[in-house]
GROMACS .gro file of C-alpha atoms in nm:
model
  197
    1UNK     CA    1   8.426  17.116  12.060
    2UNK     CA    2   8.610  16.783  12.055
    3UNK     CA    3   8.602  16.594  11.779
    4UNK     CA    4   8.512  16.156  11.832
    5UNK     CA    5   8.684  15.892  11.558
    6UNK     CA    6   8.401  15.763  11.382
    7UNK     CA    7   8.360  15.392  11.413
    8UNK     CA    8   8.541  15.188  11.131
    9UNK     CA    9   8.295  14.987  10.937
   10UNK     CA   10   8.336  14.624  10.969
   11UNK     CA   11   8.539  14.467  10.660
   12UNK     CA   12   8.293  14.353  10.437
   13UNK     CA   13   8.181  13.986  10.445
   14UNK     CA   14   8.243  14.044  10.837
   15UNK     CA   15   7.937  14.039  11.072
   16UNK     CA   16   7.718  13.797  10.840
   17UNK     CA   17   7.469  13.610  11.034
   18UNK     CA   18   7.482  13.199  11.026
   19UNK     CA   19   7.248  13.163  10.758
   20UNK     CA   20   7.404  13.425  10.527
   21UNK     CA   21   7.744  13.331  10.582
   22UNK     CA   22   7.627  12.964  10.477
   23UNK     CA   23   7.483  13.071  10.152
   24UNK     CA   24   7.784  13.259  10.066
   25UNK     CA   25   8.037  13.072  10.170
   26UNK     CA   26   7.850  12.794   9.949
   27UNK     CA   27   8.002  12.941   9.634
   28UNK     CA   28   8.331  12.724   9.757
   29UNK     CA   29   8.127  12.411   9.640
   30UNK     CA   30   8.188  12.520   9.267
   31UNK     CA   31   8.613  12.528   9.341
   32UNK     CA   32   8.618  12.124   9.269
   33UNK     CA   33   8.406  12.217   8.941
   34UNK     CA   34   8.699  12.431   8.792
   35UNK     CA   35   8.977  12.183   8.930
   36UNK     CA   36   8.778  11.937   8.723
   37UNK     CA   37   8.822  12.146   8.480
   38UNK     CA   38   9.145  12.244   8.494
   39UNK     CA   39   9.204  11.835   8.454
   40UNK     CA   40   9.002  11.846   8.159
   41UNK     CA   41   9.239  12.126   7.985
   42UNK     CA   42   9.574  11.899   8.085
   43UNK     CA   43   9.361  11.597   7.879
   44UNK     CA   44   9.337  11.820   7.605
   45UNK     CA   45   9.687  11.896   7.612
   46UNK     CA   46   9.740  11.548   7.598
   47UNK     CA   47   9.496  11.483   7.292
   48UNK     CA   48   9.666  11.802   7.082
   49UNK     CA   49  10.034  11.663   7.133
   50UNK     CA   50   9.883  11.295   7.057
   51UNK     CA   51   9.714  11.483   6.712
   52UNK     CA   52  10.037  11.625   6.630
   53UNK     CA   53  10.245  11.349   6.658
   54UNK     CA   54  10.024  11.172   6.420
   55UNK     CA   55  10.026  11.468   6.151
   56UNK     CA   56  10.403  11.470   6.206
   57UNK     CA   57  10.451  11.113   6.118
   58UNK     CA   58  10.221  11.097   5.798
   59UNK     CA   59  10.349  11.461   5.707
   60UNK     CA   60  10.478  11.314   5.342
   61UNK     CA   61  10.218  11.089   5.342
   62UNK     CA   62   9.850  11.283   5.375
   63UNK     CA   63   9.699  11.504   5.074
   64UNK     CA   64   9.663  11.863   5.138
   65UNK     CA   65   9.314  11.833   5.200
   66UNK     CA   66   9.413  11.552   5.467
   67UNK     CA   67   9.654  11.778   5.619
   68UNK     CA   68   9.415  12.078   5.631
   69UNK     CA   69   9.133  11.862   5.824
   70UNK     CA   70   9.453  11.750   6.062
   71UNK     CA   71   9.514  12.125   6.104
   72UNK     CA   72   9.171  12.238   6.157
   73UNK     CA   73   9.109  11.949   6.384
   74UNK     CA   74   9.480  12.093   6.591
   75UNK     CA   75   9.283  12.487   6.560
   76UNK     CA   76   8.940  12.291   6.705
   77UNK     CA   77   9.143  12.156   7.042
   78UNK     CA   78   9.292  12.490   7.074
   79UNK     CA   79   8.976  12.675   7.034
   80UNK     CA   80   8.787  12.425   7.321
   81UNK     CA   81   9.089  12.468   7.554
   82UNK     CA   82   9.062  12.863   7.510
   83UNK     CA   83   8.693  12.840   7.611
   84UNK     CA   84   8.763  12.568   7.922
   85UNK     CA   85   9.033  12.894   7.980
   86UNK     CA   86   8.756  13.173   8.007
   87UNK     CA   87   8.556  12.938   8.199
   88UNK     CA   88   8.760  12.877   8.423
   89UNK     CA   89   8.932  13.229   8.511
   90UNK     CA   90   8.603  13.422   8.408
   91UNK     CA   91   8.365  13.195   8.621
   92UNK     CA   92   8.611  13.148   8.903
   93UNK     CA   93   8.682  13.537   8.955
   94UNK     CA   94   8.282  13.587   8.895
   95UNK     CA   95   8.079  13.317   9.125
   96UNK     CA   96   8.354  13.269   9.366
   97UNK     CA   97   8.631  13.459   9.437
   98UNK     CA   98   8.885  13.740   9.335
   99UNK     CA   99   9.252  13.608   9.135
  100UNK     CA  100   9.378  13.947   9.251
  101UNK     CA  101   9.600  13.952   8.922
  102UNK     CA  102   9.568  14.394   8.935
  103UNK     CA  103   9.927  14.451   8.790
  104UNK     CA  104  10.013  14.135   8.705
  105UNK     CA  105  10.198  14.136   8.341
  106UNK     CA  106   9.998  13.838   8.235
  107UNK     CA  107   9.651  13.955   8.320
  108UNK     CA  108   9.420  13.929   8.074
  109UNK     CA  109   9.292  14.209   7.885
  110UNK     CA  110   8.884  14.111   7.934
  111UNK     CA  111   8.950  14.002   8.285
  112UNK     CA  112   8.934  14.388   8.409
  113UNK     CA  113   8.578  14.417   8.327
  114UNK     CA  114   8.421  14.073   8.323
  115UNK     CA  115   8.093  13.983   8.471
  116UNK     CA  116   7.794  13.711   8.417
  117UNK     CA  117   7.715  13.891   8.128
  118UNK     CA  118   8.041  13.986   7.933
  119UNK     CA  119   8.115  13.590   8.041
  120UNK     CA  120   7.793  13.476   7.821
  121UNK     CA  121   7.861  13.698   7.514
  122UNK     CA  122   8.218  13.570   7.536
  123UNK     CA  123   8.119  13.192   7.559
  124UNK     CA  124   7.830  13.265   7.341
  125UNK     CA  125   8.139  13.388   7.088
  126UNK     CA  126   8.366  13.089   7.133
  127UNK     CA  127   8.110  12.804   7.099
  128UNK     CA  128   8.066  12.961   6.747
  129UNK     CA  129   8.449  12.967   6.647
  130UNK     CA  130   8.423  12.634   6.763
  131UNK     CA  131   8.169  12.572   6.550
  132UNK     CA  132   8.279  12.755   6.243
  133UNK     CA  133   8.550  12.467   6.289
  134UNK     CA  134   8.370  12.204   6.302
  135UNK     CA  135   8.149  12.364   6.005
  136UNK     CA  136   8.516  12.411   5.784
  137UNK     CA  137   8.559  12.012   5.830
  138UNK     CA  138   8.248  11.962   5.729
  139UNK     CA  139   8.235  12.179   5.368
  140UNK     CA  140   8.587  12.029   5.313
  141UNK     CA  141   8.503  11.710   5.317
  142UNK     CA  142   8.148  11.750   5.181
  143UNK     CA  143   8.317  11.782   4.849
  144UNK     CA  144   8.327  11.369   4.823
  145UNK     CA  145   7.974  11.356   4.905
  146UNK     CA  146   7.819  11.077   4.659
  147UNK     CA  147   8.178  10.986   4.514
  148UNK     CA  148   8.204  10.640   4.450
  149UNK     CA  149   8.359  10.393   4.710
  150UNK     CA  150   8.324  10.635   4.971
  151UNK     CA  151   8.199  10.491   5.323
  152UNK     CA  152   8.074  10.676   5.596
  153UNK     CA  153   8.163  11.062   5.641
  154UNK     CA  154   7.856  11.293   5.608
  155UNK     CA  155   7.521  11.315   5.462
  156UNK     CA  156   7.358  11.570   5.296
  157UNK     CA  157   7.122  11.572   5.587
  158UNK     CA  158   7.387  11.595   5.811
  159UNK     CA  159   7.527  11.911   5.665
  160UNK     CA  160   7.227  12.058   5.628
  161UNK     CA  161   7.131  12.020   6.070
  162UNK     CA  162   7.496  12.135   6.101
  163UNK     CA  163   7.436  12.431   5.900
  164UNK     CA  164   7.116  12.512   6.068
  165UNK     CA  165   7.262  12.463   6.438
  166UNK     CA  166   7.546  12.710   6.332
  167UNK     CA  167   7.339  12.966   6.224
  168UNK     CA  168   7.091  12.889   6.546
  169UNK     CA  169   7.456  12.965   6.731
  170UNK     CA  170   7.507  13.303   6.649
  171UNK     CA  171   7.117  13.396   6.653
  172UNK     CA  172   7.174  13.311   6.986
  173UNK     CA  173   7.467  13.529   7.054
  174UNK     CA  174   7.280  13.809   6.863
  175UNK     CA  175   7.011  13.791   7.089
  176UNK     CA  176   7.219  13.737   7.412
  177UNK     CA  177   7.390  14.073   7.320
  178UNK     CA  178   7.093  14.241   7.252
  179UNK     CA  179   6.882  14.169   7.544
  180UNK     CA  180   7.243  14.254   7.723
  181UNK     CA  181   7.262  14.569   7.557
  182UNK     CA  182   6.939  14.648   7.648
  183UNK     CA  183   6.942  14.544   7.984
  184UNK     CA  184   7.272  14.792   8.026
  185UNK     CA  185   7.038  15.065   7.894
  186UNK     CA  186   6.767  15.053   8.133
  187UNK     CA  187   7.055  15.008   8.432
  188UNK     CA  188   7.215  15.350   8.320
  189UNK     CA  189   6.913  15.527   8.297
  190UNK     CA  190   6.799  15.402   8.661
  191UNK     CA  191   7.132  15.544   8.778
  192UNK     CA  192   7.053  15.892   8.559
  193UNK     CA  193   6.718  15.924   8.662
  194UNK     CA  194   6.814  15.814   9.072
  195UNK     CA  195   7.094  16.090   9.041
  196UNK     CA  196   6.839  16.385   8.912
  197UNK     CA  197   6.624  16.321   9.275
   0.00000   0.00000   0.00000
């Protein structure tokens, strides 16, 4: 009895009809999205340097609570080019295609298993550190709230939404882990309860 070579499978994204291949190959429209991007991080580059020249050259000059709102504002560029970062790789190797970095001594450690959803709960995390910033400035400088001769700066009101946004933040984040978390529970007990049949 003479065995017959079965039929390799086409490679996948092969055979797709016009239509289908359209729609996917659409995901391409979102590659000028994280150039832009990618723009955006070299401006921020830009702005950091421009930040630390200026804390350079008033180094003997600034209070320690000036310097520590220079500093923060130096952690706060840092922290928005780390999330343009994971925004970039993440939604790139998600929505459109695959970096191909397996091996690579640089990969990073997340990239392994991200997907839409560890991408939110990671975002969802660096808009608050971002925010916890922004919050620091704010408390620091609230001290001079009402002192005499001050002009401008923040309110009492202001704090207060700030405060309130922050904490709406990371009630977010609890609930987008949650309903992931969930969501993760029902998929694994689909798979358990497909594999019993």
């Amino acid at each position: 009895m003479s065995m017959t070579p079965e039929t390799p499978l086409p490679p996948k994204g092969m055979g797709l009809r016009p239509i289908p291949m359209l729609i996917f190959g659409s995901r391409w429209l979102q590659l000028p999205l994280y150039i832009g991007l990618i723009v955006a991080q070299g401006i921020y580059v830009v702005l950091f340097l421009k930040e630390l020249w200026h804390l350079f050259q008033h180094s003997f000059d600034f209070s320690e609570q000036q310097i520590m709102l220079a500093v923060l504002g130096l952690i706060d560029v840092v922290m928005i080019s780390n999330l343009l970062v994971m925004v970039i790789v993440g939604g790139y190797e998600t929505f459109v295609s695959r970096l191909n970095l397996q091996g690579h001594p640089d990969e990073p450690e997340w990239l392994s298993h991200v997907n839409a959803s560890v991408l939110k709960i990671k975002l969802a995390m660096a808009i608050i550190g971002i925010s916890s910033i922004h919050l620091l400035r704010t408390f620091i400088e609230a001290g001079t709230l009402g002192a005499p001769g001050r002009v401008g700066g923040y309110t009492e009101t202001g704090v207060m939404w700030q405060t309130i946004i922050h904490t709406i933040f990371i009630l977010s984040a609890i609930g987008i882990a949650v309903v992931d978390r969930i969501s993760n529970q029902a998929i694994d007990e689909a798979k358990a309860h497909s594999g019993k049949h």
